[in-house]
XYZ file of N, CA and C in Angstrom:
507
model
N 83.666 359.805 51.446
C 82.802 358.649 51.606
C 81.351 359.088 51.419
N 80.637 358.308 50.635
C 79.231 358.611 50.368
C 78.353 358.075 51.488
N 77.150 358.584 51.509
C 76.180 358.140 52.500
C 74.884 357.789 51.794
N 74.277 356.706 52.234
C 72.987 356.297 51.712
C 71.925 356.826 52.658
N 70.992 357.585 52.113
C 69.920 358.209 52.881
C 68.604 357.591 52.414
N 67.834 357.054 53.355
C 66.530 356.462 53.058
C 65.517 357.162 53.960
N 64.467 357.729 53.343
C 63.442 358.431 54.113
C 62.095 357.813 53.775
N 61.437 357.249 54.788
C 60.145 356.597 54.595
C 58.997 357.546 54.874
N 57.957 357.441 54.040
C 56.766 358.287 54.170
C 55.508 357.419 54.164
N 54.458 357.873 54.847
C 53.232 357.071 54.923
C 52.413 357.051 53.636
N 52.778 357.845 52.634
C 52.053 357.842 51.369
C 53.020 358.179 50.226
N 52.714 357.762 48.995
C 53.623 357.964 47.865
C 53.865 359.418 47.489
N 52.875 360.272 47.610
C 53.029 361.658 47.160
C 54.148 362.389 47.894
N 54.331 362.111 49.152
C 55.364 362.808 49.918
C 56.753 362.455 49.411
N 56.974 361.217 49.031
C 58.287 360.830 48.484
C 58.557 361.589 47.186
N 57.540 361.799 46.367
C 57.725 362.581 45.133
C 58.099 364.028 45.467
N 57.444 364.611 46.467
C 57.797 365.982 46.874
C 59.209 366.023 47.450
N 59.593 364.983 48.189
C 60.953 364.916 48.750
C 61.981 364.834 47.631
N 61.682 364.069 46.587
C 62.594 363.982 45.450
C 62.735 365.339 44.769
N 61.640 366.065 44.647
C 61.702 367.423 44.084
C 62.594 368.321 44.937
N 62.518 368.170 46.264
C 63.377 368.945 47.169
C 64.839 368.599 46.936
N 65.142 367.319 46.802
C 66.522 366.886 46.549
C 67.013 367.464 45.225
N 66.168 367.426 44.194
C 66.563 367.980 42.899
C 66.811 369.485 42.984
N 66.002 370.191 43.764
C 66.209 371.626 43.969
C 67.533 371.886 44.690
N 67.825 371.095 45.722
C 69.098 371.235 46.430
C 70.274 370.998 45.491
N 70.121 370.061 44.569
C 71.180 369.816 43.587
C 71.350 371.009 42.664
N 70.239 371.551 42.167
C 70.343 372.685 41.251
C 70.920 373.917 41.941
N 70.692 374.028 43.244
C 71.260 375.137 44.021
C 72.680 374.836 44.499
N 73.186 373.669 44.148
C 74.544 373.211 44.496
C 74.766 373.081 46.004
N 73.696 372.823 46.721
C 73.789 372.566 48.161
C 74.105 371.097 48.387
N 73.732 370.283 47.426
C 73.820 368.839 47.569
C 74.223 368.224 46.237
N 75.042 367.182 46.307
C 75.370 366.385 45.128
C 74.947 364.951 45.398
N 74.248 364.382 44.449
C 73.868 362.980 44.596
C 74.395 362.194 43.409
N 74.630 360.915 43.652
C 75.017 360.011 42.574
C 73.796 359.302 42.030
N 72.695 359.422 42.717
C 71.471 358.788 42.258
C 70.380 358.864 43.302
N 69.161 358.717 42.837
C 68.009 358.729 43.735
C 66.925 357.859 43.126
N 66.070 357.356 43.971
C 64.946 356.545 43.518
C 63.821 356.658 44.528
N 62.616 356.431 44.053
C 61.457 356.345 44.931
C 60.991 354.894 44.898
N 60.789 354.337 46.068
C 60.235 352.996 46.197
C 58.853 353.171 46.797
N 57.873 352.478 46.247
C 56.527 352.592 46.789
C 55.906 351.215 46.912
N 54.995 351.097 47.839
C 54.265 349.853 48.022
C 52.781 350.193 47.983
N 52.088 349.617 47.017
C 50.657 349.865 46.853
C 49.871 349.140 47.946
N 48.619 349.499 48.061
C 47.719 348.875 49.051
C 47.670 347.361 48.872
N 47.743 346.897 47.600
C 47.676 345.460 47.323
C 49.012 344.744 47.510
N 50.046 345.487 47.948
C 51.347 344.892 48.197
C 52.320 344.980 47.043
N 51.859 345.442 45.867
C 52.746 345.607 44.718
C 53.828 346.631 45.056
N 55.074 346.300 44.755
C 56.189 347.199 45.026
C 56.764 347.673 43.699
N 57.049 348.960 43.613
C 57.630 349.523 42.403
C 58.714 350.523 42.733
N 59.503 350.833 41.716
C 60.597 351.790 41.844
C 60.513 352.743 40.676
N 60.786 354.008 40.929
C 60.897 354.971 39.851
C 62.144 355.817 40.096
N 62.731 356.284 39.005
C 63.916 357.128 39.059
C 63.550 358.524 38.593
N 64.324 359.531 38.974
C 64.038 360.901 38.521
C 64.059 360.984 37.000
N 63.171 361.805 36.464
C 63.179 362.072 35.035
C 62.515 361.020 34.175
N 61.869 360.046 34.742
C 61.197 359.032 33.924
C 59.979 359.639 33.263
N 59.877 359.457 31.983
C 58.753 360.048 31.263
C 57.488 359.207 31.349
N 57.625 357.938 31.701
C 56.447 357.076 31.710
C 55.862 356.891 33.094
N 56.385 357.572 34.091
C 55.766 357.565 35.405
C 56.249 356.470 36.332
N 55.534 356.340 37.451
C 55.899 355.401 38.497
C 55.967 353.982 37.951
N 57.025 353.298 38.327
C 57.148 351.895 37.968
C 57.905 351.650 36.685
N 58.270 352.680 35.946
C 58.937 352.480 34.667
C 60.321 351.872 34.827
N 60.953 352.077 35.963
C 62.304 351.576 36.147
C 62.335 350.165 36.697
N 61.180 349.552 36.882
C 61.159 348.200 37.419
C 62.012 347.315 36.541
N 62.905 346.568 37.171
C 63.803 345.701 36.437
C 65.122 346.376 36.113
N 65.265 347.663 36.400
C 66.495 348.375 36.129
C 67.563 347.974 37.137
N 68.798 348.349 36.841
C 69.916 348.024 37.729
C 69.702 348.610 39.108
N 69.425 349.902 39.187
C 69.205 350.531 40.491
C 67.962 349.962 41.151
N 66.965 349.624 40.365
C 65.754 349.013 40.912
C 66.051 347.700 41.595
N 66.948 346.922 41.026
C 67.336 345.657 41.653
C 68.062 345.899 42.968
N 68.975 346.870 42.969
C 69.702 347.191 44.203
C 68.724 347.645 45.272
N 67.810 348.536 44.914
C 66.825 349.036 45.868
C 65.920 347.900 46.337
N 65.566 346.994 45.438
C 64.737 345.854 45.808
C 65.379 345.004 46.888
N 66.648 344.736 46.740
C 67.359 343.959 47.762
C 67.485 344.763 49.046
N 67.710 346.069 48.924
C 67.828 346.915 50.112
C 66.562 346.820 50.956
N 65.401 346.703 50.307
C 64.124 346.637 51.014
C 63.598 345.213 51.156
N 64.401 344.213 50.818
C 63.968 342.810 50.865
C 62.729 342.589 50.016
N 62.624 343.270 48.873
C 61.424 343.180 48.048
C 61.777 342.662 46.665
N 61.078 341.631 46.168
C 61.272 341.207 44.780
C 60.573 342.186 43.849
N 61.331 343.012 43.153
C 60.755 344.046 42.299
C 60.795 343.574 40.853
N 59.649 343.579 40.209
C 59.562 343.242 38.809
C 59.862 341.785 38.502
N 59.816 340.913 39.494
C 60.059 339.510 39.248
C 61.512 339.165 39.012
N 62.414 340.139 39.081
C 63.821 339.910 38.773
C 64.532 339.107 39.838
N 64.197 339.315 41.080
C 64.954 338.732 42.175
C 64.558 337.281 42.393
N 65.206 336.406 41.641
C 64.913 334.984 41.757
C 66.208 334.210 41.924
N 66.084 333.038 42.514
C 67.205 332.118 42.609
C 68.472 332.732 43.152
N 69.572 332.419 42.479
C 70.891 332.855 42.918
C 71.077 334.351 42.881
N 70.252 335.054 42.100
C 70.393 336.512 42.017
C 70.163 337.162 43.372
N 69.232 336.609 44.147
C 68.958 337.176 45.466
C 70.201 337.070 46.344
N 70.767 335.893 46.396
C 71.957 335.693 47.218
C 73.127 336.521 46.752
N 73.318 336.607 45.431
C 74.435 337.389 44.909
C 74.309 338.852 45.281
N 73.122 339.441 45.045
C 72.963 340.860 45.314
C 72.940 341.150 46.807
N 72.323 340.273 47.593
C 72.334 340.454 49.048
C 73.761 340.397 49.562
N 74.549 339.473 49.029
C 75.961 339.387 49.414
C 76.725 340.632 49.007
N 76.392 341.174 47.838
C 77.038 342.401 47.373
C 76.758 343.548 48.334
N 75.486 343.693 48.756
C 75.156 344.767 49.690
C 75.893 344.575 51.016
N 75.992 343.330 51.467
C 76.723 343.068 52.707
C 78.195 343.448 52.516
N 78.758 343.086 51.347
C 80.145 343.441 51.058
C 80.324 344.960 51.015
N 79.273 345.668 50.620
C 79.340 347.121 50.570
C 79.272 347.735 51.967
N 79.001 346.936 52.957
C 78.902 347.454 54.315
C 77.484 347.813 54.712
N 76.501 347.428 53.906
C 75.103 347.677 54.248
C 74.629 346.466 55.043
N 74.417 346.684 56.310
C 74.109 345.581 57.217
C 72.690 345.055 57.028
N 72.500 343.834 57.461
C 71.166 343.247 57.459
C 70.219 344.029 58.343
N 70.735 344.587 59.439
C 69.893 345.399 60.323
C 69.384 346.644 59.606
N 70.268 347.310 58.846
C 69.854 348.500 58.107
C 68.806 348.113 57.066
N 69.024 347.001 56.358
C 68.068 346.545 55.361
C 66.724 346.213 56.017
N 66.752 345.614 57.197
C 65.501 345.291 57.904
C 64.754 346.571 58.280
N 65.490 347.594 58.717
C 64.849 348.877 59.039
C 64.210 349.480 57.795
N 64.894 349.382 56.650
C 64.339 349.899 55.396
C 63.063 349.157 55.038
N 63.091 347.838 55.145
C 61.915 347.030 54.810
C 60.743 347.375 55.718
N 61.021 347.649 56.981
C 59.961 347.996 57.932
C 59.294 349.324 57.561
N 60.057 350.233 56.937
C 59.493 351.517 56.514
C 58.412 351.340 55.452
N 58.576 350.334 54.606
C 57.717 350.193 53.439
C 56.495 349.325 53.750
N 55.441 349.967 54.174
C 54.167 349.325 54.476
C 53.203 349.598 53.322
N 52.087 348.863 53.217
C 51.124 349.146 52.149
C 50.719 350.627 52.118
N 50.643 351.171 50.924
C 50.298 352.575 50.655
C 51.376 353.559 51.094
N 52.617 353.097 51.259
C 53.688 353.983 51.695
C 54.766 354.089 50.625
N 55.769 354.900 50.911
C 56.857 355.103 49.962
C 58.127 355.444 50.716
N 59.230 355.419 49.983
C 60.514 355.823 50.554
C 61.347 356.482 49.468
N 62.089 357.467 49.860
C 63.054 358.115 48.988
C 64.416 357.536 49.328
N 65.149 357.085 48.322
C 66.491 356.548 48.506
C 67.438 357.463 47.751
N 68.443 358.015 48.452
C 69.377 358.950 47.832
C 70.800 358.543 48.187
N 71.653 358.465 47.173
C 73.071 358.269 47.386
C 73.709 359.646 47.383
N 74.028 360.154 48.570
C 74.586 361.496 48.741
C 76.086 361.392 48.611
N 76.658 362.119 47.633
C 78.099 362.039 47.450
C 78.792 363.383 47.551
N 78.057 364.419 47.853
C 78.668 365.717 48.004
C 77.852 366.562 48.948
N 78.467 367.523 49.516
C 77.864 368.404 50.511
C 77.702 367.640 51.818
N 77.000 368.198 52.707
C 76.834 367.590 54.028
C 75.472 366.923 54.075
N 75.430 365.590 54.277
C 74.129 364.916 54.313
C 73.177 365.524 55.333
N 73.692 366.120 56.392
C 72.836 366.761 57.390
C 71.999 367.874 56.763
N 72.570 368.568 55.767
C 71.815 369.624 55.092
C 70.636 369.047 54.325
N 70.843 367.886 53.712
C 69.753 367.232 52.996
C 68.662 366.816 53.967
N 69.056 366.250 55.085
C 68.089 365.824 56.099
C 67.300 367.023 56.604
N 67.986 368.132 56.856
C 67.313 369.339 57.346
C 66.321 369.873 56.317
N 66.686 369.822 55.039
C 65.788 370.315 53.987
C 64.558 369.427 53.833
N 64.702 368.138 54.128
C 63.585 367.203 54.006
C 62.715 367.151 55.261
N 63.218 367.671 56.352
C 62.526 367.585 57.640
C 61.094 368.128 57.618
N 60.802 369.241 56.939
C 59.416 369.732 56.933
C 58.407 368.745 56.346
N 58.878 367.780 55.561
C 57.984 366.792 54.969
C 57.700 365.623 55.913
N 58.397 365.605 57.035
C 58.213 364.505 57.984
C 58.957 363.279 57.519
N 58.463 362.130 57.879
C 59.087 360.893 57.447
C 60.091 360.368 58.461
N 60.501 359.140 58.235
C 61.482 358.473 59.083
C 62.786 358.389 58.312
N 63.859 358.924 58.882
C 65.153 359.008 58.205
C 66.075 357.897 58.687
N 66.647 357.181 57.724
C 67.682 356.181 57.990
C 68.913 356.570 57.186
N 70.081 356.390 57.781
C 71.333 356.749 57.112
C 72.378 355.686 57.384
N 73.224 355.468 56.378
C 74.378 354.611 56.573
C 75.491 355.082 55.650
N 76.712 354.971 56.115
C 77.875 355.304 55.296
C 78.222 354.115 54.420
N 78.792 354.402 53.264
C 79.172 353.352 52.326
C 80.683 353.331 52.161
N 81.213 352.154 51.929
C 82.636 352.026 51.625
C 82.890 352.634 50.245
N 84.152 352.853 49.911
C 84.479 353.398 48.594
C 84.011 352.453 47.491
N 84.165 351.145 47.701
C 83.701 350.168 46.711
C 82.192 350.237 46.553
N 81.482 350.342 47.658
C 80.021 350.421 47.620
C 79.579 351.671 46.880
N 80.229 352.775 47.187
C 79.889 354.035 46.531
C 80.083 353.912 45.023
N 81.208 353.366 44.608
C 81.500 353.210 43.184
C 80.453 352.313 42.504
N 80.164 351.173 43.124
C 79.224 350.226 42.522
C 77.811 350.781 42.458
N 77.367 351.451 43.517
C 76.021 352.009 43.511
C 75.931 353.176 42.528
N 76.988 353.968 42.449
C 77.030 355.071 41.487
C 76.902 354.513 40.061
N 77.599 353.403 39.780
C 77.517 352.784 38.457
C 76.105 352.291 38.172
N 75.431 351.739 39.164
C 74.062 351.256 38.975
C 73.140 352.406 38.590
N 73.229 353.520 39.312
C 72.373 354.664 38.995
C 72.757 355.267 37.637
N 74.057 355.321 37.324
C 74.510 355.876 36.048
C 74.017 355.023 34.879
N 74.047 353.715 35.036
C 73.530 352.814 34.007
C 72.070 353.129 33.719
N 71.295 353.360 34.766
C 69.879 353.667 34.585
C 69.669 355.037 33.972
N 70.485 356.006 34.348
C 70.358 357.341 33.739
C 70.572 357.252 32.233
N 71.608 356.510 31.821
C 71.889 356.361 30.383
C 70.739 355.620 29.699
N 70.232 354.579 30.342
C 69.133 353.801 29.744
C 67.876 354.634 29.581
N 67.672 355.603 30.479
C 66.499 356.479 30.420
C 66.742 357.720 29.566
N 67.919 357.798 28.912
C 68.202 358.919 28.028
C 68.592 360.195 28.711
N 68.993 360.128 29.992
C 69.386 361.310 30.756
C 70.904 361.339 30.811
N 71.514 362.403 30.335
C 72.973 362.499 30.336
C 73.536 362.907 31.673
N 72.680 363.164 32.653
C 73.135 363.311 33.977
C 73.085 364.537 34.685
């Protein structure tokens, strides 16, 4: 069973350093992830998402599949995509995945103006090791387990974005 790890930071730079730590843990085979993203909220309230390996920088993944999932996770309309029935459909999907409204509310509370969060779908190794490796960076850690269906669907969302960004994985 996979685990969703969300770590909130008071500024965007720390989430980028945390993502670098996660990538290092992956290269050292301490951790396996199915996907990761950084969510940030600017001082003016603009919310954006970026995925690892994006060549065009922060915000390039706005409107992506994983970006939409992360947007609903944080109750944030990202890139104007979350309109009408799409909000209800995706929110219902997250609920079906076992991601509670309480967990989503905690995630949304993490994201204040000028802050960021690292979102990681941990599918291998012990999530406690990832948390321990990220601990020196501080931040607020939230964790939830995902059902097998949730893991599969979220993995597909991140994989779709990896292919769209030209990363073979």
